């Protein structure tokens, strides 16, 4: 599980009042794994969250931007935070591509975060 998703779950647990969420015991962060695949995975995680919030939670784009922004602020590495904020600025384009039927890998490829 990517740490971005874990942060997202932890953030949501505070909204719903469930504070029993903890990081899994096997959750580790490998600093050597910081490469282009991290950018791709981060992008796909954000697209997945945007898709879920749009289709399942029926949130507005402004609400989704706030959620993603708060989760981005939790990332420890400055490079990942900045990348996350860059993706967050593209929420409208992401929304339009989701509505257009693209999957998360295609969206992140078009945005330049993933290789084909």
mmCIF file of C-alpha atoms in Angstrom:
data_model
loop_
_atom_site.group_PDB
_atom_site.id
_atom_site.type_symbol
_atom_site.label_atom_id
_atom_site.label_comp_id
_atom_site.label_asym_id
_atom_site.label_seq_id
_atom_site.Cartn_x
_atom_site.Cartn_y
_atom_site.Cartn_z
ATOM 1 C CA UNK A 1 0.000 0.000 0.000
ATOM 2 C CA UNK A 2 1.447 3.346 -0.997
ATOM 3 C CA UNK A 3 1.925 5.764 1.880
ATOM 4 C CA UNK A 4 -0.239 8.359 0.118
ATOM 5 C CA UNK A 5 -3.239 6.045 0.408
ATOM 6 C CA UNK A 6 -2.419 5.409 4.067
ATOM 7 C CA UNK A 7 -2.340 9.172 4.729
ATOM 8 C CA UNK A 8 -5.652 9.500 2.897
ATOM 9 C CA UNK A 9 -7.213 6.806 5.082
ATOM 10 C CA UNK A 10 -5.827 8.420 8.224
ATOM 11 C CA UNK A 11 -7.201 11.799 7.153
ATOM 12 C CA UNK A 12 -10.633 10.355 6.444
ATOM 13 C CA UNK A 13 -10.713 8.532 9.761
ATOM 14 C CA UNK A 14 -10.600 11.891 11.515
ATOM 15 C CA UNK A 15 -13.601 13.070 9.477
ATOM 16 C CA UNK A 16 -15.725 10.049 10.340
ATOM 17 C CA UNK A 17 -14.609 9.872 13.957
ATOM 18 C CA UNK A 18 -12.832 6.538 13.692
ATOM 19 C CA UNK A 19 -9.404 6.964 15.225
ATOM 20 C CA UNK A 20 -8.523 3.255 15.292
ATOM 21 C CA UNK A 21 -6.652 3.468 11.983
ATOM 22 C CA UNK A 22 -2.958 2.810 12.360
ATOM 23 C CA UNK A 23 -0.173 2.125 9.926
ATOM 24 C CA UNK A 24 0.199 -1.569 9.114
ATOM 25 C CA UNK A 25 3.093 -3.308 10.862
ATOM 26 C CA UNK A 26 4.694 -4.134 7.526
ATOM 27 C CA UNK A 27 4.462 -0.537 6.270
ATOM 28 C CA UNK A 28 7.955 0.637 5.421
ATOM 29 C CA UNK A 29 9.415 3.507 3.492
ATOM 30 C CA UNK A 30 12.362 2.740 1.255
ATOM 31 C CA UNK A 31 14.248 5.971 0.508
ATOM 32 C CA UNK A 32 16.114 4.256 -2.336
ATOM 33 C CA UNK A 33 12.834 3.664 -4.125
ATOM 34 C CA UNK A 34 12.541 7.366 -4.942
ATOM 35 C CA UNK A 35 12.478 7.353 -8.745
ATOM 36 C CA UNK A 36 10.064 7.910 -11.595
ATOM 37 C CA UNK A 37 7.938 4.944 -10.521
ATOM 38 C CA UNK A 38 7.195 6.791 -7.283
ATOM 39 C CA UNK A 39 5.895 9.752 -9.293
ATOM 40 C CA UNK A 40 3.748 7.399 -11.341
ATOM 41 C CA UNK A 41 2.402 5.591 -8.267
ATOM 42 C CA UNK A 42 1.721 8.875 -6.478
ATOM 43 C CA UNK A 43 -0.176 10.155 -9.501
ATOM 44 C CA UNK A 44 -2.212 6.939 -9.798
ATOM 45 C CA UNK A 45 -3.056 7.103 -6.089
ATOM 46 C CA UNK A 46 -4.286 10.680 -6.429
ATOM 47 C CA UNK A 47 -6.348 9.816 -9.517
ATOM 48 C CA UNK A 48 -7.873 6.875 -7.653
ATOM 49 C CA UNK A 49 -8.847 9.133 -4.762
ATOM 50 C CA UNK A 50 -10.273 11.791 -7.101
ATOM 51 C CA UNK A 51 -12.276 9.129 -8.944
ATOM 52 C CA UNK A 52 -13.615 7.708 -5.683
ATOM 53 C CA UNK A 53 -14.520 11.112 -4.266
ATOM 54 C CA UNK A 54 -16.274 12.149 -7.487
ATOM 55 C CA UNK A 55 -18.208 8.952 -8.110
ATOM 56 C CA UNK A 56 -18.800 7.438 -4.678
ATOM 57 C CA UNK A 57 -18.698 10.331 -2.228
ATOM 58 C CA UNK A 58 -20.139 12.888 -4.642
ATOM 59 C CA UNK A 59 -17.702 15.559 -3.413
ATOM 60 C CA UNK A 60 -17.164 18.845 -5.228
ATOM 61 C CA UNK A 61 -13.871 19.634 -6.937
ATOM 62 C CA UNK A 62 -13.131 22.249 -4.261
ATOM 63 C CA UNK A 63 -13.629 19.656 -1.512
ATOM 64 C CA UNK A 64 -11.421 17.164 -3.351
ATOM 65 C CA UNK A 65 -8.681 19.787 -3.789
ATOM 66 C CA UNK A 66 -8.796 20.423 -0.036
ATOM 67 C CA UNK A 67 -8.563 16.698 0.750
ATOM 68 C CA UNK A 68 -5.654 16.144 -1.634
ATOM 69 C CA UNK A 69 -3.930 19.327 -0.407
ATOM 70 C CA UNK A 70 -4.145 18.178 3.206
ATOM 71 C CA UNK A 71 -2.806 14.747 2.325
ATOM 72 C CA UNK A 72 0.023 16.305 0.270
ATOM 73 C CA UNK A 73 1.038 18.350 3.292
ATOM 74 C CA UNK A 74 1.568 15.103 5.228
ATOM 75 C CA UNK A 75 4.217 13.792 2.847
ATOM 76 C CA UNK A 76 7.642 14.047 4.459
ATOM 77 C CA UNK A 77 9.817 14.406 1.378
ATOM 78 C CA UNK A 78 9.750 17.906 -0.069
ATOM 79 C CA UNK A 79 10.063 16.580 -3.638
ATOM 80 C CA UNK A 80 6.986 14.380 -3.204
ATOM 81 C CA UNK A 81 5.021 17.186 -1.533
ATOM 82 C CA UNK A 82 5.772 19.521 -4.435
ATOM 83 C CA UNK A 83 4.875 16.847 -6.978
ATOM 84 C CA UNK A 84 1.665 16.143 -5.099
ATOM 85 C CA UNK A 85 0.739 19.831 -5.094
ATOM 86 C CA UNK A 86 1.476 19.979 -8.845
ATOM 87 C CA UNK A 87 -0.914 17.088 -9.429
ATOM 88 C CA UNK A 88 -3.469 18.716 -7.121
ATOM 89 C CA UNK A 89 -3.448 21.792 -9.378
ATOM 90 C CA UNK A 90 -4.595 19.553 -12.252
ATOM 91 C CA UNK A 91 -7.728 18.226 -10.542
ATOM 92 C CA UNK A 92 -10.058 19.722 -13.175
ATOM 93 C CA UNK A 93 -8.145 18.017 -16.002
ATOM 94 C CA UNK A 94 -8.091 14.768 -14.023
ATOM 95 C CA UNK A 95 -11.853 15.014 -13.505
ATOM 96 C CA UNK A 96 -12.417 15.565 -17.231
ATOM 97 C CA UNK A 97 -10.225 12.594 -18.157
ATOM 98 C CA UNK A 98 -12.054 10.378 -15.647
ATOM 99 C CA UNK A 99 -15.387 11.452 -17.137
ATOM 100 C CA UNK A 100 -13.885 10.779 -20.581
ATOM 101 C CA UNK A 101 -13.316 7.168 -19.560
ATOM 102 C CA UNK A 102 -9.528 7.105 -19.197
ATOM 103 C CA UNK A 103 -8.044 4.845 -16.552
ATOM 104 C CA UNK A 104 -5.577 6.098 -13.969
ATOM 105 C CA UNK A 105 -2.463 4.878 -15.816
ATOM 106 C CA UNK A 106 -3.570 6.636 -19.037
ATOM 107 C CA UNK A 107 -4.332 9.827 -17.115
ATOM 108 C CA UNK A 108 -0.935 9.854 -15.426
ATOM 109 C CA UNK A 109 0.794 9.094 -18.726
ATOM 110 C CA UNK A 110 -0.954 12.049 -20.375
ATOM 111 C CA UNK A 111 0.060 14.251 -17.458
ATOM 112 C CA UNK A 112 3.707 13.119 -17.818
ATOM 113 C CA UNK A 113 4.077 11.170 -14.570
ATOM 114 C CA UNK A 114 4.102 7.630 -16.016
ATOM 115 C CA UNK A 115 5.849 5.940 -18.929
ATOM 116 C CA UNK A 116 3.788 3.704 -21.168
#
